[in-house]
Coordinates of C-alpha atoms and ligand atoms in Angstrom, one line a residue:
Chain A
X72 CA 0.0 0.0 0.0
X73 CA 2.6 2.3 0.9
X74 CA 4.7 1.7 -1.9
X75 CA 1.6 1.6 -4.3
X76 CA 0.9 5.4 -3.1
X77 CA 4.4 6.7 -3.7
X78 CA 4.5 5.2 -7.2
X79 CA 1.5 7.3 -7.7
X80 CA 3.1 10.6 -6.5
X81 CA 6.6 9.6 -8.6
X82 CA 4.6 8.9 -11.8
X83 CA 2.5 12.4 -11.0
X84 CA 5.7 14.1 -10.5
X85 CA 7.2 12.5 -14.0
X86 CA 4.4 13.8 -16.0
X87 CA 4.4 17.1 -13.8
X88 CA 7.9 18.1 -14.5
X89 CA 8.8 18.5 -18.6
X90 CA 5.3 20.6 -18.3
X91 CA 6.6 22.7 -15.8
X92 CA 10.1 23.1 -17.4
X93 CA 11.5 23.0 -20.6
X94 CA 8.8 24.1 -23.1
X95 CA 9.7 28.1 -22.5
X96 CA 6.8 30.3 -24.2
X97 CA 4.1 28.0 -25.0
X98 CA 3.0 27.4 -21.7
X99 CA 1.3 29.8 -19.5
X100 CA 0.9 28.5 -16.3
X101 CA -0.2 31.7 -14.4
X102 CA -3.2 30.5 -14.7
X103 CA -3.3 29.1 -12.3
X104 CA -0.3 30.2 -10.6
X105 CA -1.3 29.7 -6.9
X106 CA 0.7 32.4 -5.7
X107 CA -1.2 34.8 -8.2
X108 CA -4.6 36.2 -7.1
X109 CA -6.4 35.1 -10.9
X110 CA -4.2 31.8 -10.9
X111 CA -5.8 31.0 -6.6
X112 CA -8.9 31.9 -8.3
X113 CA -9.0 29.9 -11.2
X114 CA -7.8 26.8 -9.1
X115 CA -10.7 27.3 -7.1
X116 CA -12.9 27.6 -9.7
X117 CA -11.6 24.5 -11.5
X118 CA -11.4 22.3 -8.1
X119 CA -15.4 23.9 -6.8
X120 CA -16.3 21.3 -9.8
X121 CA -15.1 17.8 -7.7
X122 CA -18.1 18.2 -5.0
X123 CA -20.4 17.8 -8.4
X124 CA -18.6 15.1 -9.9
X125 CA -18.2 13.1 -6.7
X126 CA -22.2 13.6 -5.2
X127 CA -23.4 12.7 -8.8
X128 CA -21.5 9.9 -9.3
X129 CA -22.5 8.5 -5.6
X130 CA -25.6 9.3 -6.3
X131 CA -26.2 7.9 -9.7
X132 CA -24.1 4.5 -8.1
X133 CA -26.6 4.3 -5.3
X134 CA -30.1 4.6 -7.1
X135 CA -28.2 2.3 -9.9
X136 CA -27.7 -0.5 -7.5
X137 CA -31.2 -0.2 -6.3
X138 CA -32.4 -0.6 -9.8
X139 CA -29.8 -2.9 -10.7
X140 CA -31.0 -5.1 -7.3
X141 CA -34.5 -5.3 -8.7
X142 CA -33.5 -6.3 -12.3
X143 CA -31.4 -8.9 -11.2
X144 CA -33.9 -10.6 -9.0
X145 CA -36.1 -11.4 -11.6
X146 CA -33.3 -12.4 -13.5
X147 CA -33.2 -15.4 -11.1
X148 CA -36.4 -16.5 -10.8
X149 CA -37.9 -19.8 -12.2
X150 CA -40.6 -17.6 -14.0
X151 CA -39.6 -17.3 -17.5
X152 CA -41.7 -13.9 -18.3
X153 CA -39.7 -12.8 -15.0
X154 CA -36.4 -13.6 -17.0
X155 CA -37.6 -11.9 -20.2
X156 CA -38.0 -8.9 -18.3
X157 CA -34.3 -9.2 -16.8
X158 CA -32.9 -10.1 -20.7
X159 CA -35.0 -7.5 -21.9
X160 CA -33.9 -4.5 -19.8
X161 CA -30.3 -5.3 -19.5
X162 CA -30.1 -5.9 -23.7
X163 CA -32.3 -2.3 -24.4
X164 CA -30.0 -0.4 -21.5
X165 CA -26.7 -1.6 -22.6
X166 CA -27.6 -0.8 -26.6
X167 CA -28.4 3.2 -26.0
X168 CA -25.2 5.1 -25.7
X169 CA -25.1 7.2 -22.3
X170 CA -24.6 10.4 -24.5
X171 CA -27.8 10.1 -26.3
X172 CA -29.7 8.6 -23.3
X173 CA -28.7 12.0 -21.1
X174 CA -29.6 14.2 -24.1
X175 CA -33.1 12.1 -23.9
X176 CA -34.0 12.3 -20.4
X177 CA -32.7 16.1 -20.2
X178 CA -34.3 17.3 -23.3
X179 CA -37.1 14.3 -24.1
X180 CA -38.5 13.4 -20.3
X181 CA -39.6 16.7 -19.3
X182 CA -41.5 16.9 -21.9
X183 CA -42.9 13.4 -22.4
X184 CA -43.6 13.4 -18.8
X185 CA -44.7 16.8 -18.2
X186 CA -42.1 17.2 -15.5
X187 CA -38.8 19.9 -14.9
X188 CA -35.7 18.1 -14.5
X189 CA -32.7 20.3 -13.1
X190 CA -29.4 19.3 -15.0
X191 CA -28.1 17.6 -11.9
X192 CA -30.8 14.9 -11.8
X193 CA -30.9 14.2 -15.2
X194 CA -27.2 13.3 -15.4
X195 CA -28.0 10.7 -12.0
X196 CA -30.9 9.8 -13.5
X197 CA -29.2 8.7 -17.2
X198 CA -26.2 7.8 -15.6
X199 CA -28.1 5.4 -13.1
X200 CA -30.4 4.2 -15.5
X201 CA -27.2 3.4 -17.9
X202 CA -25.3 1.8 -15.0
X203 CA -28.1 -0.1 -13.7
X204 CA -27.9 -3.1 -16.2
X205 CA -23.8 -3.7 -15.4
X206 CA -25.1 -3.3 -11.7
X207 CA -28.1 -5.8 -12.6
X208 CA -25.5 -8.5 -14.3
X209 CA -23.3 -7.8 -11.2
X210 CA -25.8 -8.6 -9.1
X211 CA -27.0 -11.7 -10.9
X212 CA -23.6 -13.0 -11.3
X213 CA -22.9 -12.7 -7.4
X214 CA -26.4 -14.3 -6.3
X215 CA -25.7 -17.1 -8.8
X216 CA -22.4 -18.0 -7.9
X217 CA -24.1 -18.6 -4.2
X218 CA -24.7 -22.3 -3.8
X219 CA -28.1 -23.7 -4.8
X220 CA -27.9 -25.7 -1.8
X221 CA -28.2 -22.5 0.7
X222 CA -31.8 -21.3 -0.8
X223 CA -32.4 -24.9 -0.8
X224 CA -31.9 -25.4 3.3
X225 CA -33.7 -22.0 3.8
X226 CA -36.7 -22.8 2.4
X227 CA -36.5 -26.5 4.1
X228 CA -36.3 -24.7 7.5
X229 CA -39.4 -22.2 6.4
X230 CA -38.0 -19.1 5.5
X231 CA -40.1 -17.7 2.5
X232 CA -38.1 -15.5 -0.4
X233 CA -37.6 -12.2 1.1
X234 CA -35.9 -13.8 4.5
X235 CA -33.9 -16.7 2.4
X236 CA -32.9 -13.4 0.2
X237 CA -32.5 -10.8 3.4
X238 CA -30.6 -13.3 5.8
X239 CA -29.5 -16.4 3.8
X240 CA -28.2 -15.0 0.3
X241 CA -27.4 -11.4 0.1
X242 CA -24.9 -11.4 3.2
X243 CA -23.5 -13.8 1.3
X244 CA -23.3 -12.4 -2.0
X245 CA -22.4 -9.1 -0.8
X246 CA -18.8 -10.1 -0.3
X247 CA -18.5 -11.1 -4.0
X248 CA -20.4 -7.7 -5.8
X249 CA -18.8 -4.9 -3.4
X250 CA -15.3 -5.0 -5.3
X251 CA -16.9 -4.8 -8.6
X252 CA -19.3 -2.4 -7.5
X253 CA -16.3 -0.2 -5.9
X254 CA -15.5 -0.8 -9.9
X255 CA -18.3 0.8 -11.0
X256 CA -18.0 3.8 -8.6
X257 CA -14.6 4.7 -10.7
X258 CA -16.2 4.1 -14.1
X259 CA -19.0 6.5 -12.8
X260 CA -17.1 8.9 -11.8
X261 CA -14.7 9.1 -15.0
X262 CA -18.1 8.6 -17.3
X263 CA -19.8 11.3 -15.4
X264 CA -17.2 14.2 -17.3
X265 CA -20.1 13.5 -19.8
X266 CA -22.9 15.3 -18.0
X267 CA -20.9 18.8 -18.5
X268 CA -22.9 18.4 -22.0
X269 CA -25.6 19.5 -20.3
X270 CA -24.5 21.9 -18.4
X271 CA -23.4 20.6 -15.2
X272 CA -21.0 22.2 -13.1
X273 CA -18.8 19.4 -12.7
X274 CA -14.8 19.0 -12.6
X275 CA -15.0 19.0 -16.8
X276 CA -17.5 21.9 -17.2
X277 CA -15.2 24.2 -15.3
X278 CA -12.5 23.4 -17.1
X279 CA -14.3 24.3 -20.5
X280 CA -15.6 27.6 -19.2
X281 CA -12.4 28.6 -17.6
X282 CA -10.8 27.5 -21.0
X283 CA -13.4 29.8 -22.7
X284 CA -12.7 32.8 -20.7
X285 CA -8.7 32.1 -20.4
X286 CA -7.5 30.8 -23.8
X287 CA -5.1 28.7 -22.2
X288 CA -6.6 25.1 -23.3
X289 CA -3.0 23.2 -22.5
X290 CA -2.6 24.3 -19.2
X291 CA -6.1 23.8 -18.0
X292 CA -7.1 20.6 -19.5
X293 CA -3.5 19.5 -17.8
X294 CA -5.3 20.4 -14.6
X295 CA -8.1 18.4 -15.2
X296 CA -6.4 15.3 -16.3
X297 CA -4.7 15.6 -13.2
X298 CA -7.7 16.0 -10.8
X299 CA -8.8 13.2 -11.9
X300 CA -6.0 11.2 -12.2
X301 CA -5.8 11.7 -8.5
X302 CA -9.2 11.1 -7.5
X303 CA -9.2 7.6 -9.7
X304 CA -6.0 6.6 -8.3
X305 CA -7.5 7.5 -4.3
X306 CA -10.5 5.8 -5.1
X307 CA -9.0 2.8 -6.8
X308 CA -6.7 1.9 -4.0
X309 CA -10.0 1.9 -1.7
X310 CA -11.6 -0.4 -4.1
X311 CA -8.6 -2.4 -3.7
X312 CA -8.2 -2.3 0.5
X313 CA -11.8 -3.5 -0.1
X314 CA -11.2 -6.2 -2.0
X315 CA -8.6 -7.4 0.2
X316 CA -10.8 -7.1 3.3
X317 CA -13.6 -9.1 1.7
X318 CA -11.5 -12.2 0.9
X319 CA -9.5 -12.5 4.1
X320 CA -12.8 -12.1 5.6
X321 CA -13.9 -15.4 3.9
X322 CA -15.0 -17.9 6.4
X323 CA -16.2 -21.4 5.8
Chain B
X230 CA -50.8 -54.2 7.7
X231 CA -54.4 -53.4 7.9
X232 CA -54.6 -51.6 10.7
X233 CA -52.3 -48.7 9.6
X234 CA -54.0 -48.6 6.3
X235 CA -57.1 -47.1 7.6
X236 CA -54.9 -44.1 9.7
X237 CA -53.6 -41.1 7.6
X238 CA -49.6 -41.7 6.4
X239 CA -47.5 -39.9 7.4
X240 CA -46.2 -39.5 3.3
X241 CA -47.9 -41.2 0.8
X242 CA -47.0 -41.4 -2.6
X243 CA -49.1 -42.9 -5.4
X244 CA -47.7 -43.5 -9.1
X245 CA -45.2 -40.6 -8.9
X246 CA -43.4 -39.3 -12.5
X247 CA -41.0 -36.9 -12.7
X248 CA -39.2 -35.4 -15.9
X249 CA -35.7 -33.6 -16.3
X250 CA -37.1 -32.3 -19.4
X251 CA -36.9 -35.5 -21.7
X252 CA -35.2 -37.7 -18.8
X253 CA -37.4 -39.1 -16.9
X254 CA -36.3 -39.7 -13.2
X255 CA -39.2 -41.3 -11.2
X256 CA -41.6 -43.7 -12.9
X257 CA -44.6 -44.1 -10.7
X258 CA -42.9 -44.4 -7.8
X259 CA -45.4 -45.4 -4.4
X260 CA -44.1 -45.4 -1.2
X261 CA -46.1 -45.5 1.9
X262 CA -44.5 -44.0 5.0
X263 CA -46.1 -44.4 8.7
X264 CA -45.9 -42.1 11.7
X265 CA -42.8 -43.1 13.5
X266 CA -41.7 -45.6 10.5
X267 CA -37.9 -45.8 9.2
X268 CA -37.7 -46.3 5.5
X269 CA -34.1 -46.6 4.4
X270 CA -33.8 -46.3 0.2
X271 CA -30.9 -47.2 -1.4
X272 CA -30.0 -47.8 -4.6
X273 CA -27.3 -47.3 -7.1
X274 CA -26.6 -43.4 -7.9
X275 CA -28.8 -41.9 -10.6
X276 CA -31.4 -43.8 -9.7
X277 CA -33.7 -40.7 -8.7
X278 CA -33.6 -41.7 -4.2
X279 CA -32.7 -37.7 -3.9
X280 CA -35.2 -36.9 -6.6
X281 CA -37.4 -39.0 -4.5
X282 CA -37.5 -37.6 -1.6
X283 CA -37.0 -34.0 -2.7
X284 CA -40.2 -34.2 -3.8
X285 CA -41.7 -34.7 -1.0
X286 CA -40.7 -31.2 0.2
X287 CA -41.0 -29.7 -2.8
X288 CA -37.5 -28.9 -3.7
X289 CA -38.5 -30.5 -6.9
X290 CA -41.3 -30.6 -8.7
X291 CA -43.6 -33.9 -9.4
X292 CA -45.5 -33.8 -13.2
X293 CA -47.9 -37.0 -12.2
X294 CA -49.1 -38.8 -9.4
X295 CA -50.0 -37.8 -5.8
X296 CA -47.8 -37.1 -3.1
X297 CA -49.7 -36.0 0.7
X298 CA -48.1 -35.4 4.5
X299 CA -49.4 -36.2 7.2
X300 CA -53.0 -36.2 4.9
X301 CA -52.3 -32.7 3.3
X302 CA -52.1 -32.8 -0.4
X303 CA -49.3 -31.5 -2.0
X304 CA -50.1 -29.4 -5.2
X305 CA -48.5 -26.0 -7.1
X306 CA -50.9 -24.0 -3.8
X307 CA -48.3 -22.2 -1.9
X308 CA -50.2 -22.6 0.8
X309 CA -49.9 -26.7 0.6
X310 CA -46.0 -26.8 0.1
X311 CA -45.5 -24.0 3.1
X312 CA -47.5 -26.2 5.1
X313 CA -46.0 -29.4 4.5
X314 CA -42.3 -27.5 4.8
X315 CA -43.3 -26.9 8.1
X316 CA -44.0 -30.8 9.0
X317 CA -40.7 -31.8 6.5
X318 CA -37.0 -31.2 7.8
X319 CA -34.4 -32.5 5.3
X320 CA -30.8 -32.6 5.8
X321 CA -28.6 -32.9 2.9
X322 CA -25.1 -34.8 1.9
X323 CA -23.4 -31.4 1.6
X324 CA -25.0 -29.7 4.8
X325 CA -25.9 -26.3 3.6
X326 CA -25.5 -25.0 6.4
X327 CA -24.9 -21.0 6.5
X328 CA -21.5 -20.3 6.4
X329 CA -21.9 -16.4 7.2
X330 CA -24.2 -17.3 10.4
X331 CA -23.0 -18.8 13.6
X332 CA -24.2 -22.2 15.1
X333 CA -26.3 -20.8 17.1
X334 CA -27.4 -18.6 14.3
X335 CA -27.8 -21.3 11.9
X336 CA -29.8 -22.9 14.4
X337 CA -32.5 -20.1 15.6
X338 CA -33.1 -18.1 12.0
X339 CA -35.8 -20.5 11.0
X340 CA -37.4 -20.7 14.6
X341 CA -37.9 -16.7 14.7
X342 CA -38.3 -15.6 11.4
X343 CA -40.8 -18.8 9.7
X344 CA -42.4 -19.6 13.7
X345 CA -42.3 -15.8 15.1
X346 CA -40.4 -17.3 17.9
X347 CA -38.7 -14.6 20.4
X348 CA -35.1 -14.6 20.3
X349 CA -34.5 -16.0 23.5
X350 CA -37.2 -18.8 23.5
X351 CA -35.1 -19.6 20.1
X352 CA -32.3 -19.9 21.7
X353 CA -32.9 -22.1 24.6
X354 CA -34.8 -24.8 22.0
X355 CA -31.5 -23.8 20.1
X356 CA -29.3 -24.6 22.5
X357 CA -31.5 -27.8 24.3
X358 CA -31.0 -29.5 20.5
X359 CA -27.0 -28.5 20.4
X360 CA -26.9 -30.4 23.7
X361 CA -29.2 -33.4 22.0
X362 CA -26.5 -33.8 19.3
X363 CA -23.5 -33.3 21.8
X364 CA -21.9 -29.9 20.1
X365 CA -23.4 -27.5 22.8
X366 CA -19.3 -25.9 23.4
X367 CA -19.6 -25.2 19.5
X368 CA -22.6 -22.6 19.6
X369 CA -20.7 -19.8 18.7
X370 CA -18.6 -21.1 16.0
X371 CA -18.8 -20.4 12.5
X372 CA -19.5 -23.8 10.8
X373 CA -16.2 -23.3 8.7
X374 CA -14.3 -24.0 11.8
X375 CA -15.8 -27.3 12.6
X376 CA -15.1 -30.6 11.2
X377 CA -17.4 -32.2 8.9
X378 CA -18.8 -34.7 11.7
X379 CA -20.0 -31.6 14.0
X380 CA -21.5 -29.7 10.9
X381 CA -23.8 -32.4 10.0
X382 CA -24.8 -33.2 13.8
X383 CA -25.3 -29.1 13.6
X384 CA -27.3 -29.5 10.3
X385 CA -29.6 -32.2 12.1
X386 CA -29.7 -29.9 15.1
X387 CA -31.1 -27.2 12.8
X388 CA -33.7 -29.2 11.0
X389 CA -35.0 -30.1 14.2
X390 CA -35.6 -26.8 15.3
X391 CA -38.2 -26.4 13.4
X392 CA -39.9 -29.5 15.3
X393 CA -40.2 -31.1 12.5
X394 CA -42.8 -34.3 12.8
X395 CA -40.9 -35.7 9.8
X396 CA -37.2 -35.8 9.1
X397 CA -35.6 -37.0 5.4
X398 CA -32.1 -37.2 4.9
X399 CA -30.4 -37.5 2.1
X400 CA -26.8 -39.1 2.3
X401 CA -25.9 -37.4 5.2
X402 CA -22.8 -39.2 5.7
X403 CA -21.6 -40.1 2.1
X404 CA -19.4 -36.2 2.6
X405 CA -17.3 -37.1 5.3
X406 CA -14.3 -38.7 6.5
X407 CA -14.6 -42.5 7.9
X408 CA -13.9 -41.7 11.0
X409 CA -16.9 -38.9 11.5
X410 CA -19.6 -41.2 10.5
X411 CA -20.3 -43.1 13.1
X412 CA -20.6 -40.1 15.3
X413 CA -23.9 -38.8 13.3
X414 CA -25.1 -41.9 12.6
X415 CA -25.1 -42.6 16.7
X416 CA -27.4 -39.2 16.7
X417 CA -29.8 -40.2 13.8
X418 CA -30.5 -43.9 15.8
X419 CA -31.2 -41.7 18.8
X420 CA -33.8 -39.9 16.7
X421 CA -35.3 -42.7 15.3
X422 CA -35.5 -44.4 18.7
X423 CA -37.2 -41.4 20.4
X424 CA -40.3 -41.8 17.4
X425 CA -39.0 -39.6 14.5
X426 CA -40.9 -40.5 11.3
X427 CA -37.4 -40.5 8.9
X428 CA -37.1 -41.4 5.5
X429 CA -33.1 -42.1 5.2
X430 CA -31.7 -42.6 1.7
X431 CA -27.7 -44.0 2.4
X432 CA -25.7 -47.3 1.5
X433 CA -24.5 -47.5 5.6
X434 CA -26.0 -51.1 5.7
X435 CA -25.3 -51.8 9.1
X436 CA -27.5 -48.4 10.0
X437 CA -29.9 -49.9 7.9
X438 CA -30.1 -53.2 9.8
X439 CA -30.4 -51.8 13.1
X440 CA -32.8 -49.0 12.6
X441 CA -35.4 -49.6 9.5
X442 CA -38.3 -51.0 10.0
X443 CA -38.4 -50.8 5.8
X444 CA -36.0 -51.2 3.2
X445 CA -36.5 -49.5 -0.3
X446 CA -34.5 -50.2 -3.1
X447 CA -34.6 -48.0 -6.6
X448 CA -33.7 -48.5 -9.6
X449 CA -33.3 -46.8 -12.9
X450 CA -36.5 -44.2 -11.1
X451 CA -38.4 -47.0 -10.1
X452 CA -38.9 -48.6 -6.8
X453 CA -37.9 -51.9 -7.4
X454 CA -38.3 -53.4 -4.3
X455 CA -39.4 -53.4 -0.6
X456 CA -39.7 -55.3 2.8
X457 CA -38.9 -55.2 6.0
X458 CA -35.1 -55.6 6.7
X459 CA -35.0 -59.5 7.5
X460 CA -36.6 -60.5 4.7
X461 CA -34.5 -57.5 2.2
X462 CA -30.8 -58.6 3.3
X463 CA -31.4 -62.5 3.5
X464 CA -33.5 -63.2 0.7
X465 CA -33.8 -60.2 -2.2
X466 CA -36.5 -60.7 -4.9
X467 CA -35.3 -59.0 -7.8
X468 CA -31.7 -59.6 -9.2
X469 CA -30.8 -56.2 -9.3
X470 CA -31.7 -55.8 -5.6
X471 CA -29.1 -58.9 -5.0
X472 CA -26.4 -57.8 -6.9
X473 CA -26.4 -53.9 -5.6
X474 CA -26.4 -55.8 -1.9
X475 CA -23.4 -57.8 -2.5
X476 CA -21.7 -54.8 -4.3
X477 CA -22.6 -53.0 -1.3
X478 CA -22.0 -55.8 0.9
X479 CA -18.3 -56.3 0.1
X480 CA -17.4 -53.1 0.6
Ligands
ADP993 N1 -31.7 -30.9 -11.8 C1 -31.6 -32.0 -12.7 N2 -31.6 -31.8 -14.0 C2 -31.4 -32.8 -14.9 N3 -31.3 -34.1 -14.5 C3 -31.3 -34.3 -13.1 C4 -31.4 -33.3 -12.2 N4 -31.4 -33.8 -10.9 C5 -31.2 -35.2 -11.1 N5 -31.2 -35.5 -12.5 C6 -31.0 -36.8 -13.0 O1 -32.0 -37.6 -12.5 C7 -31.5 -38.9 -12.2 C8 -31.8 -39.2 -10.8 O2 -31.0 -38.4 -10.0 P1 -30.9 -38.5 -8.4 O3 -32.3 -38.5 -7.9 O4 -30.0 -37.4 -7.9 O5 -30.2 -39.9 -8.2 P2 -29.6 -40.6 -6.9 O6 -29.9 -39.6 -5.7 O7 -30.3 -41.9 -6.7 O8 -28.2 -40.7 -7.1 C9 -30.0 -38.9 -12.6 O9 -29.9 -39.5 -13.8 C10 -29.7 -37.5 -12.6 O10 -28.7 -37.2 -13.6
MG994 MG1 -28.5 -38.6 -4.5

């Protein structure tokens, strides 16, 4: 772990340092020179966008796994029109592209509904909706690969489907779909750059307004590779203390 | 003979069929069980004993044919499998016990969430059965840390609390080590001696012996033949039946 975090920094520091040096004229990096008034501005500017991306990706993650619980289930049972339904959704949801489903549910659902949707919830929404099916195989996948022999002794000693599901096969599952959901959490929150489309004032969005107003495209798109190179890299290596917990954890 | 005819069985099961889509498994199987009977069903493997009795609880599915518990017919009504659940407890060749849950656990989830039972009412008839299959130190282990011996004695444990007026076991000691079996078997004569209606499918012939008061044998999904134990071991009927035995036998 420790070494993991300094190779981070090193190869940070690598990509960092011909930007900073060398290239002269070409790069302005007052910017966002801290030590400048504009350039302390502008940082802050360009950082006030990681609140957005970070509460609309955990947002979008958390309804997804809802929905993604209540595809999968279905997905499972012994009803076949129950497993249509699972085949269908996840087949549909996986086809649209998450650029054109945001532009639908931003521009199409308020409409078609007769509702207002605010840019913030139509990105969780289209990014929950899109990210529900992976969640819903996820989910599938990790019930599945729980013996058929456990739901079989529940239901010999009574238990109907929500307690064999609630206290028999979920604890169990759990353990196998929280690493790949910790997965998802960094694909969401790379994937969400797409909701500055719309409008949202997220980590990307800043950076093309600042860019806009600043003419300095090099320098501040450098910045926002960086933030979130950094906020992968944090969040990855929590995805992978996870995993590590979850299998030592293992009993039986 | 007659006389237990005209009471209700405790299972009854009249020209059972049962497909794995073009296999078929059971081919009108009967079987008549009484309250307190032992009926031991062996047979070589494949030859649809687990299929058998599965269907009794409903873990599978008959197509034809009539099975009832304890006079309640079992059909698709929830209401009739739920019912007859609640009469059933099975224990199976692998377990299944929950590796996430405690003994103790394992023993008290069905007793409080299928029979509303408190928690610590639950865990005195929890701990009263522990002490009836001789693990009652082990109550707070995970079943991972005990050896196979003790998780089947705790399997047993956890079938009966649900009280179960019927217990079928399939196998139970066909997973473990040699030296573990005779341990659960000891617990499953105890059973049988204190009433227990059981329906026991395993090739331990010398269990058989002591504790059936009938002996099944199946074939190729069909019962093939049965009789009380005397009559099974010294004098078979069918060859099939004869050869299986002194396969068995030899061993
Ligand atoms: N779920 C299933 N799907 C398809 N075939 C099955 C299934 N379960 C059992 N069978 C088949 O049914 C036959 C009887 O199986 P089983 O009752 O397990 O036999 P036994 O317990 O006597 O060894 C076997 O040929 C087996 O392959
Ligand atoms: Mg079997």
């Amino acid at each position: 772990m420790k070494i993991k975090i300094r190779d981070c920094r090193n190869t940070l520091l690598l990509l960092m340092l011909p930007l900073l040096t060398g290239c002269g004229n070409q790069w302005g990096w007052y910017v966002v020179n801290p030590s400048t008034e504009q350039g302390r501005g502008n940082l802050k500017f360009l950082i006030g966008g990681l609140g957005n991306t970070i509460l609309l990706s955990v947002c979008a993650l958390l309804i997804s796994v809802v929905l993604g619980l209540l595809v999968a289930l279905p997905g499972l049972s012994e009803n076949r029109w129950l497993r249509w339904f699972n085949r269908v959704y996840v087949e549909l949801v996986r086809a649209v592209p998450l650029l054109v489903l945001l532009l639908w549910v931003y521009y199409g659902l308020p409409i078609a509904a007769g509702i207002s949707i605010n840019v913030f919830w139509a990105g969780v929404i289209a990014l929950a909706l899109s990210d529900s099916a992976f969640e819903a195989e996820i989910f599938r996948a990790g019930i599945q690969s729980i013996a058929k022999g456990q739901t079989e002794a529940a239901r010999t000693i009574g238990l109907n489907y929500r307690d064999t599901m609630r206290f028999v096969i979920l604890p169990q599952a759990i353990r196998r779909i929280l690493p790949p959901l910790g997965n998802q959490l960094v694909y969401m929150l790379k994937i969400s750059s797409l909701v500055s489309i719309i409008g949202m004032q997220e980590l990307t969005r800043r950076a093309n307004e600042l860019v806009v107003t600043e003419y300095r495209p090099l320098e501040i798109y450098t910045i926002l590779v960086i933030e979130y190179l950094i906020l992968i890299l944090i969040v990855s290596q929590g995805v992978r203390w996870l995993e590590r917990k979850m299998g030592s954890d293992e009993r039986g | 003979m007659s006389e237990t005819n005209q009471t209700v069985a405790a299972i009854e099961m009249v020209d059972v069929c049962k497909w794995f889509g073009d296999f078929q498994a059971l081919k009108d199987v009967n079987l008549r069980v009484d309250t307190s009977e032992k009926v031991v069903i062996c047979g070589p493997s494949g030859s649809g004993k687990s299929t058998a009795i599965r269907c009794i609880n409903r873990l599978e599915r008959h197509e034809s044919g009539q099975i009832s518990v304890d006079g309640i017919n079992l059909t698709d009504d929830k209401s009739s499998v739920a019912a007859i659940r609640a009469e059933v407890g099975m224990v199976f060749q692998q377990f299944n016990l929950f590796p996430h849950l405690t003994v103790i656990e394992n023993l008290t989830l069905g007793p409080i969430r299928a029979r509303g039972m408190s928690e610590s009412a639950a865990r005195n008839l929890a701990e009263s059965y522990l002490e009836r299959v001789r693990i009652p130190e082990q109550a707070e282990k995970y079943p991972g840390q005990l050896s196979g011996g003790q998780q089947q004695r705790v399997a047993i444990a956890r079938s009966l609390c649900m009280e179960p007026k019927i217990l079928l076991f399939d196998e139970p000691t066909s997973a473990l080590d040699p030296e573990m079996i005779a341990e659960v078997l000891e617990v499953m004569a105890e059973l049988a001696d204190s009433g227990m209606t059981m329906i026991v499918v395993t090739h331990e012939m010398g269990f058989a012996r002591k504790v059936a008061d009938t002996m099944v044998f199946m074939d190729h999904g069909r019962v093939v033949e049965s009789a009380p134990p005397e009559q099974f071991f010294s004098n078979p009927r069918t060859d099939r039946c004869q050869e299986f035995l002194s396969q068995i036998l030899s061993h």
